[in-house]
mmCIF file with all atom_site columns, C-alpha atoms in Angstrom:
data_model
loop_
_atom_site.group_PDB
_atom_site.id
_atom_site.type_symbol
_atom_site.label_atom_id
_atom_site.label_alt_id
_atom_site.label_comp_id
_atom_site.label_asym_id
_atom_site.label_entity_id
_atom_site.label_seq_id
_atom_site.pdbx_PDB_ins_code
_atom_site.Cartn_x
_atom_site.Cartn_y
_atom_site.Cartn_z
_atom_site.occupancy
_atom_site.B_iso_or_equiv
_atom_site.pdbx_formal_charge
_atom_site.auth_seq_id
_atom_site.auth_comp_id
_atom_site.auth_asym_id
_atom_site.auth_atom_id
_atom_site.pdbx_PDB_model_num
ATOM 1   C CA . UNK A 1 1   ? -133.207 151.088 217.664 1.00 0.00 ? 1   UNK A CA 1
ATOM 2   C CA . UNK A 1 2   ? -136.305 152.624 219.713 1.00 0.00 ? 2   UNK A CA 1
ATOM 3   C CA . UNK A 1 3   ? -136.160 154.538 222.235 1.00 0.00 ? 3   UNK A CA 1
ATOM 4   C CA . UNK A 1 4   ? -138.133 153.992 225.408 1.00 0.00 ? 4   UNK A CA 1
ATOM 5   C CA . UNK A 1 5   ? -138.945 154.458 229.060 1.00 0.00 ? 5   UNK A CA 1
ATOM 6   C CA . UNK A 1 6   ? -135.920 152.836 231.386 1.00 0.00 ? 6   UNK A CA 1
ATOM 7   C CA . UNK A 1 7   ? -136.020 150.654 233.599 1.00 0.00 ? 7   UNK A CA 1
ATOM 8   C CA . UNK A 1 8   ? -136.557 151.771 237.256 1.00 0.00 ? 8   UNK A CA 1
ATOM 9   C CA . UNK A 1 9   ? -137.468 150.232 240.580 1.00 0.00 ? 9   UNK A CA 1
ATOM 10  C CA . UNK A 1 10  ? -140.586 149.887 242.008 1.00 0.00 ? 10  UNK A CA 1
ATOM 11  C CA . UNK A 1 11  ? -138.549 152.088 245.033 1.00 0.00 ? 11  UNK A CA 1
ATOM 12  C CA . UNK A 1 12  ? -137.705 155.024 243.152 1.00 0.00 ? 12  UNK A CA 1
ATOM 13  C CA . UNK A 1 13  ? -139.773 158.490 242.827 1.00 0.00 ? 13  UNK A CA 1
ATOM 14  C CA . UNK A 1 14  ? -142.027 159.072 239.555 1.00 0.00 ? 14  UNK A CA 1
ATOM 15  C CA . UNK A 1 15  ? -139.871 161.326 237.734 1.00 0.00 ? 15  UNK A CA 1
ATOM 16  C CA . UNK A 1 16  ? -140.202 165.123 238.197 1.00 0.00 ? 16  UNK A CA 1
ATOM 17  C CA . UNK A 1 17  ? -139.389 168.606 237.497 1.00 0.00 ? 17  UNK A CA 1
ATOM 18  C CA . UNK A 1 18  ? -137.801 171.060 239.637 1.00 0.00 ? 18  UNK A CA 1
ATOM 19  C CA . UNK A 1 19  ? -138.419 175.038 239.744 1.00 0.00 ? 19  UNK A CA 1
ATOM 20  C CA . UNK A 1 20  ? -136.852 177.171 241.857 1.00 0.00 ? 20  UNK A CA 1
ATOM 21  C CA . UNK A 1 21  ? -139.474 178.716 244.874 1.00 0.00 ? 21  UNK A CA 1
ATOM 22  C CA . UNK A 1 22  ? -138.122 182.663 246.215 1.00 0.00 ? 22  UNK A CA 1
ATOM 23  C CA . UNK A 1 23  ? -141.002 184.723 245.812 1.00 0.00 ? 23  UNK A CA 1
ATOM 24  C CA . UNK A 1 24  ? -139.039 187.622 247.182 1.00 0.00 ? 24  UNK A CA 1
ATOM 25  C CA . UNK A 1 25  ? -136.906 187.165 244.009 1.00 0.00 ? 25  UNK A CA 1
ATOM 26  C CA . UNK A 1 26  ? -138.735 187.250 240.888 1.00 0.00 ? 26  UNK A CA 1
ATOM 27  C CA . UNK A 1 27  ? -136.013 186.385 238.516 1.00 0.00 ? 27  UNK A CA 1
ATOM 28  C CA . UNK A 1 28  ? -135.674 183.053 239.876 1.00 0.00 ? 28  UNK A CA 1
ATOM 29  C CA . UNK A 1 29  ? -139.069 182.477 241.841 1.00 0.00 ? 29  UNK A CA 1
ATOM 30  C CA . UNK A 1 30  ? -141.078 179.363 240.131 1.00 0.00 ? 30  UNK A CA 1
ATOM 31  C CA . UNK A 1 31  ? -138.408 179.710 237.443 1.00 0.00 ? 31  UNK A CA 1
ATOM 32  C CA . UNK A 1 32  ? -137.663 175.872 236.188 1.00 0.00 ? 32  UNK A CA 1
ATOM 33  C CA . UNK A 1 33  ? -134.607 174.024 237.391 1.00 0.00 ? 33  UNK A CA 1
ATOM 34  C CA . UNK A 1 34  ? -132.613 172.757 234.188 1.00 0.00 ? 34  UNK A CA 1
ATOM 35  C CA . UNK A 1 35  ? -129.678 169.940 233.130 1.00 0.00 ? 35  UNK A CA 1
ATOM 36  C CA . UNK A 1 36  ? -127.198 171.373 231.063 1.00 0.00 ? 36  UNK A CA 1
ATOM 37  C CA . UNK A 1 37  ? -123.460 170.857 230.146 1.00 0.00 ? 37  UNK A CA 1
ATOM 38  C CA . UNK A 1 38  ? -123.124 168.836 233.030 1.00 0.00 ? 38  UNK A CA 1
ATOM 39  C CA . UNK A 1 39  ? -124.484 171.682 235.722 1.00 0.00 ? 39  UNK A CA 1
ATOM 40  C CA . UNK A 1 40  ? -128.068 172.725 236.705 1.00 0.00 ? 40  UNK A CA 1
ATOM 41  C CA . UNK A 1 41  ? -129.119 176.511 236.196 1.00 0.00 ? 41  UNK A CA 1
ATOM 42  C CA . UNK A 1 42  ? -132.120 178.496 236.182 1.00 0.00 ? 42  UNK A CA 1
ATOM 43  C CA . UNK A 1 43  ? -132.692 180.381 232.634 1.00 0.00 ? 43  UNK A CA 1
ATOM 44  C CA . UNK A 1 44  ? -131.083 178.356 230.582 1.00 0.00 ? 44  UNK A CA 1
ATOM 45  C CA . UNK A 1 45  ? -132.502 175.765 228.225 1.00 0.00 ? 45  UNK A CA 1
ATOM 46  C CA . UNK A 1 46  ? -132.220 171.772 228.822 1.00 0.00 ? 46  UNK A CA 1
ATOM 47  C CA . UNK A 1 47  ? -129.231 170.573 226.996 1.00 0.00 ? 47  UNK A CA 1
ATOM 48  C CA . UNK A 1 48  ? -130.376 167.075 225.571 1.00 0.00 ? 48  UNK A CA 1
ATOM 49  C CA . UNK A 1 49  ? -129.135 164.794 222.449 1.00 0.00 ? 49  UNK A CA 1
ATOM 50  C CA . UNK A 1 50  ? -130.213 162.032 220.446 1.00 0.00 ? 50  UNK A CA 1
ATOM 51  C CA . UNK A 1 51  ? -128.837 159.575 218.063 1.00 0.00 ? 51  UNK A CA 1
ATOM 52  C CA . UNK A 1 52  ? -129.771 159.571 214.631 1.00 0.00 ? 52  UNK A CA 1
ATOM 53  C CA . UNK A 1 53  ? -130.674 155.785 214.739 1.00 0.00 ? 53  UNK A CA 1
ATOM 54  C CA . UNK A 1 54  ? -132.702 156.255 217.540 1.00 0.00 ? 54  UNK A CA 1
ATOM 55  C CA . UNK A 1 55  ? -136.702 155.973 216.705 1.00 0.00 ? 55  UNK A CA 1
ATOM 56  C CA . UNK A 1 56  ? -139.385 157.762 218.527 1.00 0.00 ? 56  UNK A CA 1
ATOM 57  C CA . UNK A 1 57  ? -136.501 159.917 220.652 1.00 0.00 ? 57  UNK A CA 1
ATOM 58  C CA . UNK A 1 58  ? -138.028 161.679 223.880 1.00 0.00 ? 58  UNK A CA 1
ATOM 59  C CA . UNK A 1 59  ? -138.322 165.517 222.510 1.00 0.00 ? 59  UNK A CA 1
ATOM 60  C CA . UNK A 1 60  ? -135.700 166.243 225.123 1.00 0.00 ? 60  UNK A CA 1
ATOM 61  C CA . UNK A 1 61  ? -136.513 169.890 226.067 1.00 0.00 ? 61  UNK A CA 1
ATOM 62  C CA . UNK A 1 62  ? -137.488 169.109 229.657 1.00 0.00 ? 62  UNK A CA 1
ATOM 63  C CA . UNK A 1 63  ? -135.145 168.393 232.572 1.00 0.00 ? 63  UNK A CA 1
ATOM 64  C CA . UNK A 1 64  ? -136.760 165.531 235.044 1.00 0.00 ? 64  UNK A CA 1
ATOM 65  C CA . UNK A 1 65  ? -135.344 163.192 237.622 1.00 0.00 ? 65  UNK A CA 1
ATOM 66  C CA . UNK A 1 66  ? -135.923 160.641 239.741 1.00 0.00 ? 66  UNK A CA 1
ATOM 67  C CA . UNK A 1 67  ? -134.821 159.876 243.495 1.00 0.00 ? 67  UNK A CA 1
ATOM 68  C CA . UNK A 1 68  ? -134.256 156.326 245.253 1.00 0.00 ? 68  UNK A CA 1
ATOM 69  C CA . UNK A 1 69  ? -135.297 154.920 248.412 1.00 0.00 ? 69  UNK A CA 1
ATOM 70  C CA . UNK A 1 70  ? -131.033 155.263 248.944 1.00 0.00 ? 70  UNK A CA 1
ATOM 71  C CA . UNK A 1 71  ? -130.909 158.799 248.416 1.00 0.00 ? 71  UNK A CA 1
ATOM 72  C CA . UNK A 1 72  ? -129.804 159.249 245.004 1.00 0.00 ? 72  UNK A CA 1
ATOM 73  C CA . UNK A 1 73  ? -131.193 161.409 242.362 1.00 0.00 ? 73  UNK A CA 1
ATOM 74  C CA . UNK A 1 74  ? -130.755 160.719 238.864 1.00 0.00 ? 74  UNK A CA 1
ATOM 75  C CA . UNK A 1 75  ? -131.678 161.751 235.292 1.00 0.00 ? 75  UNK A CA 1
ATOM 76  C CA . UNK A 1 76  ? -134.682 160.662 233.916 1.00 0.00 ? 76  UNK A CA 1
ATOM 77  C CA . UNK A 1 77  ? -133.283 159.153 230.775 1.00 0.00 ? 77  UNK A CA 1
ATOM 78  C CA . UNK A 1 78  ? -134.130 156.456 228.652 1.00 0.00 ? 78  UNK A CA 1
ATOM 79  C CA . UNK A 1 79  ? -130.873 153.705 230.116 1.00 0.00 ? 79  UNK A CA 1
ATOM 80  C CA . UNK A 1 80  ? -130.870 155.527 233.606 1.00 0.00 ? 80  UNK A CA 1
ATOM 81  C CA . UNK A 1 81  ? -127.167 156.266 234.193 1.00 0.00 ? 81  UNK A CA 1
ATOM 82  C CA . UNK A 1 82  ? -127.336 159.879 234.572 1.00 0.00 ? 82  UNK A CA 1
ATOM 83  C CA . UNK A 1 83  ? -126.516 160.214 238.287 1.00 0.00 ? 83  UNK A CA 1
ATOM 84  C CA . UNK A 1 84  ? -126.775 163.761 239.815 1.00 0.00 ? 84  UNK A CA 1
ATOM 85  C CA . UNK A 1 85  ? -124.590 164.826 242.535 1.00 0.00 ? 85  UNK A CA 1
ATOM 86  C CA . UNK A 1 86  ? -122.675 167.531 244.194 1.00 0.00 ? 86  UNK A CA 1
ATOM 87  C CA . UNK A 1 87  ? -118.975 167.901 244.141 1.00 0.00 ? 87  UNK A CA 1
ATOM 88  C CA . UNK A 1 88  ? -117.069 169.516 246.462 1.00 0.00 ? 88  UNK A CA 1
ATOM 89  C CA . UNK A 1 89  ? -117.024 172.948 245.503 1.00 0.00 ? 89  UNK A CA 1
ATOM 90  C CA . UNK A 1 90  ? -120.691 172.660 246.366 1.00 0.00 ? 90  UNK A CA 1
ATOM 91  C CA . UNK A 1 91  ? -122.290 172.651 242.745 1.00 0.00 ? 91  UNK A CA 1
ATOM 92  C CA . UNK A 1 92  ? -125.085 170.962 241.422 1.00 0.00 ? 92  UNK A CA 1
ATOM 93  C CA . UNK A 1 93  ? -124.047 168.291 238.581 1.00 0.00 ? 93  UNK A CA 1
ATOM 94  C CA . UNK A 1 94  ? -124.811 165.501 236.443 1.00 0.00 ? 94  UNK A CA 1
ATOM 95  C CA . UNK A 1 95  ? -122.104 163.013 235.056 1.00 0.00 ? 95  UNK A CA 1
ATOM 96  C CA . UNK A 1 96  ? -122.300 162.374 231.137 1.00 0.00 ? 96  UNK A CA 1
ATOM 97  C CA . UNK A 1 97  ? -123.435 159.961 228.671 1.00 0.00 ? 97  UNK A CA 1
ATOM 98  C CA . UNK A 1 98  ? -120.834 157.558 228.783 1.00 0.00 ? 98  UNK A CA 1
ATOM 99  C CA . UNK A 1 99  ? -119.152 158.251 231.828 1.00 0.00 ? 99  UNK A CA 1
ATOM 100 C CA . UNK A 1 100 ? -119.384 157.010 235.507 1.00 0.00 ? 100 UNK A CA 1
ATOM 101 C CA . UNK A 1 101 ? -120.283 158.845 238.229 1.00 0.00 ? 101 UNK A CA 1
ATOM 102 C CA . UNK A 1 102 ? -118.092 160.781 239.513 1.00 0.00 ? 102 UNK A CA 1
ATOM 103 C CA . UNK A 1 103 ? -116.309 160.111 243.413 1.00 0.00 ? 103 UNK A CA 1
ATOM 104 C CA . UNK A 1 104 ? -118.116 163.024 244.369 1.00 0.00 ? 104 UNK A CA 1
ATOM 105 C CA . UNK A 1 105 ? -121.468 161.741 243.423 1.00 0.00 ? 105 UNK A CA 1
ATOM 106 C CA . UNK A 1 106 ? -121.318 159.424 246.598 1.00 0.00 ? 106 UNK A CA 1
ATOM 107 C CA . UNK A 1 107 ? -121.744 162.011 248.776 1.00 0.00 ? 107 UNK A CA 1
ATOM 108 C CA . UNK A 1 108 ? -125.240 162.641 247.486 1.00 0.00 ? 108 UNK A CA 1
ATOM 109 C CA . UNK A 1 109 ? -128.064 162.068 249.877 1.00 0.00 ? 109 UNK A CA 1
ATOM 110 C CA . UNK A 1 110 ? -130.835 163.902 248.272 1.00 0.00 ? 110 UNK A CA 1
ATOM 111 C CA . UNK A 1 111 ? -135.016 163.152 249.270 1.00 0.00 ? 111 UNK A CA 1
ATOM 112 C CA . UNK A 1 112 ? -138.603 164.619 248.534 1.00 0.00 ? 112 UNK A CA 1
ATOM 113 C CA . UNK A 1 113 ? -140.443 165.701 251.398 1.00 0.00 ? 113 UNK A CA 1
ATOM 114 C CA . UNK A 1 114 ? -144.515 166.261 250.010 1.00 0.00 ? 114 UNK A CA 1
ATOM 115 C CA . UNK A 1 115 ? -146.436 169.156 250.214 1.00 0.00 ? 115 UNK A CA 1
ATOM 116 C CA . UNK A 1 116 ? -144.386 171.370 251.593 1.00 0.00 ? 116 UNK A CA 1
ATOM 117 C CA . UNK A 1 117 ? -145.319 175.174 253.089 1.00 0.00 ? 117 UNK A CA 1
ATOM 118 C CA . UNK A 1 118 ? -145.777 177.354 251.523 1.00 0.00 ? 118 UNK A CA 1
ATOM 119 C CA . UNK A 1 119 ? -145.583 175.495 247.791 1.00 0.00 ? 119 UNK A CA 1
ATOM 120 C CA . UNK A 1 120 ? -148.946 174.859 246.110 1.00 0.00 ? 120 UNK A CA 1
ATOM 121 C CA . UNK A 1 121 ? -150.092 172.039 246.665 1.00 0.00 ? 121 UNK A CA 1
ATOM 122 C CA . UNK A 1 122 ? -149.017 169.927 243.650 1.00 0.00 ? 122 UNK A CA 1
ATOM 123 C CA . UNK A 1 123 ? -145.562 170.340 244.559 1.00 0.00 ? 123 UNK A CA 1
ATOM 124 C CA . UNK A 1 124 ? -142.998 168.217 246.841 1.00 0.00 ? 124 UNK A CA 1
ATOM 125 C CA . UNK A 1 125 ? -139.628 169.962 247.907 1.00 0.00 ? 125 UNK A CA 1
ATOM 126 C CA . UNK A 1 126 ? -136.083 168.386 246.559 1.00 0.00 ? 126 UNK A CA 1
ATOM 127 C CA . UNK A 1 127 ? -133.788 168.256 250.132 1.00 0.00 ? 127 UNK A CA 1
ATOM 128 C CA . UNK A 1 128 ? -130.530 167.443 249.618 1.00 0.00 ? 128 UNK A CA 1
ATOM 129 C CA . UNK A 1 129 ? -128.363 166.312 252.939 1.00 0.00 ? 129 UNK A CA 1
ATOM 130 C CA . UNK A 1 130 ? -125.176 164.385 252.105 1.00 0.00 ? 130 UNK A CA 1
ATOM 131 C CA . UNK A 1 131 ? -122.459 167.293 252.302 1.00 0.00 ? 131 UNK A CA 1
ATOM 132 C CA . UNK A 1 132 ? -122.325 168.977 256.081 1.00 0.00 ? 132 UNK A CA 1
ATOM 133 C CA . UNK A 1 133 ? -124.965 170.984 257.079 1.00 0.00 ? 133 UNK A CA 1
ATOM 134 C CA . UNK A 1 134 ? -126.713 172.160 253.892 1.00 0.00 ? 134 UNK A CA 1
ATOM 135 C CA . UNK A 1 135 ? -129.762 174.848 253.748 1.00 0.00 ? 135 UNK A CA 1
ATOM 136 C CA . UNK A 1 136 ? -131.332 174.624 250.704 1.00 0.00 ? 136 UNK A CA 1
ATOM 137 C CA . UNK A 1 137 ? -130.028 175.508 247.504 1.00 0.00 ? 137 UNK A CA 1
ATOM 138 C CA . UNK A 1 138 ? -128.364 178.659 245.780 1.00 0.00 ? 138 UNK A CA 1
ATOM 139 C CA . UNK A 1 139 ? -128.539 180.854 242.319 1.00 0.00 ? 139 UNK A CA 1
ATOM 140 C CA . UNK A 1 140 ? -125.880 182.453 241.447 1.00 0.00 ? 140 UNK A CA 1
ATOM 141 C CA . UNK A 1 141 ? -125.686 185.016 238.291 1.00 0.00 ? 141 UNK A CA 1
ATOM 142 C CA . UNK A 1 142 ? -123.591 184.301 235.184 1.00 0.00 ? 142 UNK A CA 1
ATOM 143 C CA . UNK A 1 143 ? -121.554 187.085 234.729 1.00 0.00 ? 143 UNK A CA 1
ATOM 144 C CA . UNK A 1 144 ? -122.195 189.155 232.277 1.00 0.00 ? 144 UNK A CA 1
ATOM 145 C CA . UNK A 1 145 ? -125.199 187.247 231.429 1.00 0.00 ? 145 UNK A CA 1
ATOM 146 C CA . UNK A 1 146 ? -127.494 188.242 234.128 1.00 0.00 ? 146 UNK A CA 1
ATOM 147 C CA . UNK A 1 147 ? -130.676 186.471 233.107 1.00 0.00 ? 147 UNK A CA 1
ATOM 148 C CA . UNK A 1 148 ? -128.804 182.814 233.367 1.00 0.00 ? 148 UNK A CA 1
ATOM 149 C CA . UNK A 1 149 ? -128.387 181.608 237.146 1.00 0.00 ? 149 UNK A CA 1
ATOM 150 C CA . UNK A 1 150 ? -126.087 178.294 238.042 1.00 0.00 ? 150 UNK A CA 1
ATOM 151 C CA . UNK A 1 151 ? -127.235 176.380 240.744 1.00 0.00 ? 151 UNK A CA 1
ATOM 152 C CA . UNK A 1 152 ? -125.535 175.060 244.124 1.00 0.00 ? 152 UNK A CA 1
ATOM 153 C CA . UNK A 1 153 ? -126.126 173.949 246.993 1.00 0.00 ? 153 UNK A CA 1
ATOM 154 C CA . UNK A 1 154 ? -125.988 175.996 250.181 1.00 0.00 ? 154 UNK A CA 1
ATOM 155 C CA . UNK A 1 155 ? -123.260 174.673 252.912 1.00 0.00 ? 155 UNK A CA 1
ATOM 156 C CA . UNK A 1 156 ? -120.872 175.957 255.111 1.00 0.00 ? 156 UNK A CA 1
ATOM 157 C CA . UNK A 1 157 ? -118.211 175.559 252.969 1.00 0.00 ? 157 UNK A CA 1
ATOM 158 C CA . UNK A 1 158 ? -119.418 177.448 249.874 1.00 0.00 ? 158 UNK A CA 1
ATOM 159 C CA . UNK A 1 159 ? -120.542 180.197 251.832 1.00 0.00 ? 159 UNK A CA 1
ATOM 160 C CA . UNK A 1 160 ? -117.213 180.111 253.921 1.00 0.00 ? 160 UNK A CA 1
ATOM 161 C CA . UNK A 1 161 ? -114.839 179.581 251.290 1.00 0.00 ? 161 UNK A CA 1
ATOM 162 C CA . UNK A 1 162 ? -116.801 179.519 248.423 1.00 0.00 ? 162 UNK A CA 1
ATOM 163 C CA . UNK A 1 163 ? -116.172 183.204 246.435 1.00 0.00 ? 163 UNK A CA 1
ATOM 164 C CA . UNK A 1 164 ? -113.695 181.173 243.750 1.00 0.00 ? 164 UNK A CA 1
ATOM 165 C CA . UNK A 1 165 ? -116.334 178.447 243.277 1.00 0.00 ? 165 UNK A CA 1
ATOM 166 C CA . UNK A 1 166 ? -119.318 180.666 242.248 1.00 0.00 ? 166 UNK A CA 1
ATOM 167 C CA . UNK A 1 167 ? -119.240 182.740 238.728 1.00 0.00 ? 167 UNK A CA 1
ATOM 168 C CA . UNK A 1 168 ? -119.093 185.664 239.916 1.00 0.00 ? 168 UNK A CA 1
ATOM 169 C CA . UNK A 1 169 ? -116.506 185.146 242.337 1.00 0.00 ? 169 UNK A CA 1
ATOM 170 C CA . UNK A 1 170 ? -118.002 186.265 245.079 1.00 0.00 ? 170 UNK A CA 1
ATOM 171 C CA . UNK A 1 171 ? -121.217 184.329 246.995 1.00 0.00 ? 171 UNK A CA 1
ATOM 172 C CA . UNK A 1 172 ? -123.297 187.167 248.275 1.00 0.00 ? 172 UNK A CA 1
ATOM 173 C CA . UNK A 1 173 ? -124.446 187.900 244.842 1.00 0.00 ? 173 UNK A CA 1
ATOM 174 C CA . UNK A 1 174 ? -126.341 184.529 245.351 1.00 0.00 ? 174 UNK A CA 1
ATOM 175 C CA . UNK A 1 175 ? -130.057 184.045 246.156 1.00 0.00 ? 175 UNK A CA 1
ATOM 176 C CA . UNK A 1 176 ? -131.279 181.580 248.256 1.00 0.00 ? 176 UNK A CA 1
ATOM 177 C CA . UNK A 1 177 ? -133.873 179.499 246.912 1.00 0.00 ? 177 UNK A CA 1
ATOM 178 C CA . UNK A 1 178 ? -135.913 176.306 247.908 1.00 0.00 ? 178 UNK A CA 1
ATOM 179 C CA . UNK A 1 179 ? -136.451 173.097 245.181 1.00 0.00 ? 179 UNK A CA 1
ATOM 180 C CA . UNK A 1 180 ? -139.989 172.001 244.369 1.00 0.00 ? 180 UNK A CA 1
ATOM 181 C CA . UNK A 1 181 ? -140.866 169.212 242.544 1.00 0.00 ? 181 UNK A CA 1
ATOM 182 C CA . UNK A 1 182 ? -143.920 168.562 240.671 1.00 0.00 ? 182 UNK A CA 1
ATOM 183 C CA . UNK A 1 183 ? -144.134 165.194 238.869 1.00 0.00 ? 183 UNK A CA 1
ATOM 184 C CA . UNK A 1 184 ? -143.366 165.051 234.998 1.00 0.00 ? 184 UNK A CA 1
ATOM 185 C CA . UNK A 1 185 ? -145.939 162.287 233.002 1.00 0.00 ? 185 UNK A CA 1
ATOM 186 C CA . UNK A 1 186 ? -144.890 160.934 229.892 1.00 0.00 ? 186 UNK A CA 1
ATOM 187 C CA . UNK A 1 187 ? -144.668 157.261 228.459 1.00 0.00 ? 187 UNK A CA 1
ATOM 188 C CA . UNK A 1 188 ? -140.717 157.852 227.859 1.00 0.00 ? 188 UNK A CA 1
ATOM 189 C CA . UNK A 1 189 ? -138.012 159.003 229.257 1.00 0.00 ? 189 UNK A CA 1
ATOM 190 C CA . UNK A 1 190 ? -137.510 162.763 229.452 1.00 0.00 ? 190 UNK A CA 1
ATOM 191 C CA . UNK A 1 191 ? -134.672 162.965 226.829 1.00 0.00 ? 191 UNK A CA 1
ATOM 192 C CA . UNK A 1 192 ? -132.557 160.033 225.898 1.00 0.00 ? 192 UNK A CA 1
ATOM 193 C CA . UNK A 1 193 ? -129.743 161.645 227.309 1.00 0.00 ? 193 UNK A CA 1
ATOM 194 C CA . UNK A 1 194 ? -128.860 165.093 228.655 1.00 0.00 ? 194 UNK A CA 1
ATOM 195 C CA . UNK A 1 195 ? -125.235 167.031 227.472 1.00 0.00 ? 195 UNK A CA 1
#
């Protein structure tokens, strides 16, 4: 078996990459945006596999995605199944190989807006709008690993009710951050399937 590029629709985005834009917070600021056990964070390292009978696999070590005229972001992987989504404790996920898209996932209205201020201007920002009145997005630390960030999304009811949902326990320790996009060129998929 070979691996290749999937299958998309004329409508959807060229795939991309995401990186985190806070310049008032250098830990995160242009930091990249990555797919990994089934979460996003920032400073942490793509988590991608590949069968063994699998040809000319995608390397893997890059997180990219792809949005449709509908609103939906997904993985950029070789069959295109990899739906990303927010659930209702506000995080940032991706369902996994093999298994359907979660309930949760339907509530995901996410779009790229170009060139937005004050990104350079190579760069589109990610908006996501499907789960009440959301504001961007949010790191929050990894306790005790302080390096490794996980990534939400900012709405009223994380930072209401969200102290249990974050690592940490306790939201304020979050940073605010907006999404930028810059687009991700290669003849295959990113990875041929992200874990």
């Amino acid at each position: 078996m070979k691996a290749g590029k999937g299958v998309a629709k004329a409508e959807d985005s060229a795939p991309f990459t995401i990186k985190a834009y806070n310049s008032e917070y250098p830990d995160i600021h242009m930091q990249d945006i990555v797919a990994s056990n089934g979460k996003f964070f920032i400073g942490n390292m793509t988590g991608s596999v590949c069968p063994r009978d699998v040809r000319g696999c995608p390397v893997g070590n890059v997180t990219a995605l792809q949005t449709t005229k509908e609103g939906y972001a997904y993985l950029d992987v070789v069959n295109k199944t990899q739906v990303v989504y927010v659930d209702s404790q506000s995080g940032l996920r991706f369902n996994p190989p093999g298994v359907e898209a979660g309930q949760d996932s339907r509530n995901a209205t996410f779009s790229l807006t170009a060139n937005p201020i004050p990104a350079p201007p190579a760069f589109s920002a990610l908006k996501f709008s499907g789960v009440g009145r959301s504001t961007g997005y949010l790191a929050c630390p990894i306790p005790p690993v302080t390096e490794v960030w996980e990534v939400f999304v900012s709405t009223n009811n994380l930072i209401e009710d969200g102290d249990g949902w974050v690592p940490s326990g306790d939201v304020s320790d979050c940073i605010g951050f907006d999404a930028f996009a810059s687009n991700y060129t290669s003849p295959i998929a990113a990875a041929y399937q992200y874990v």
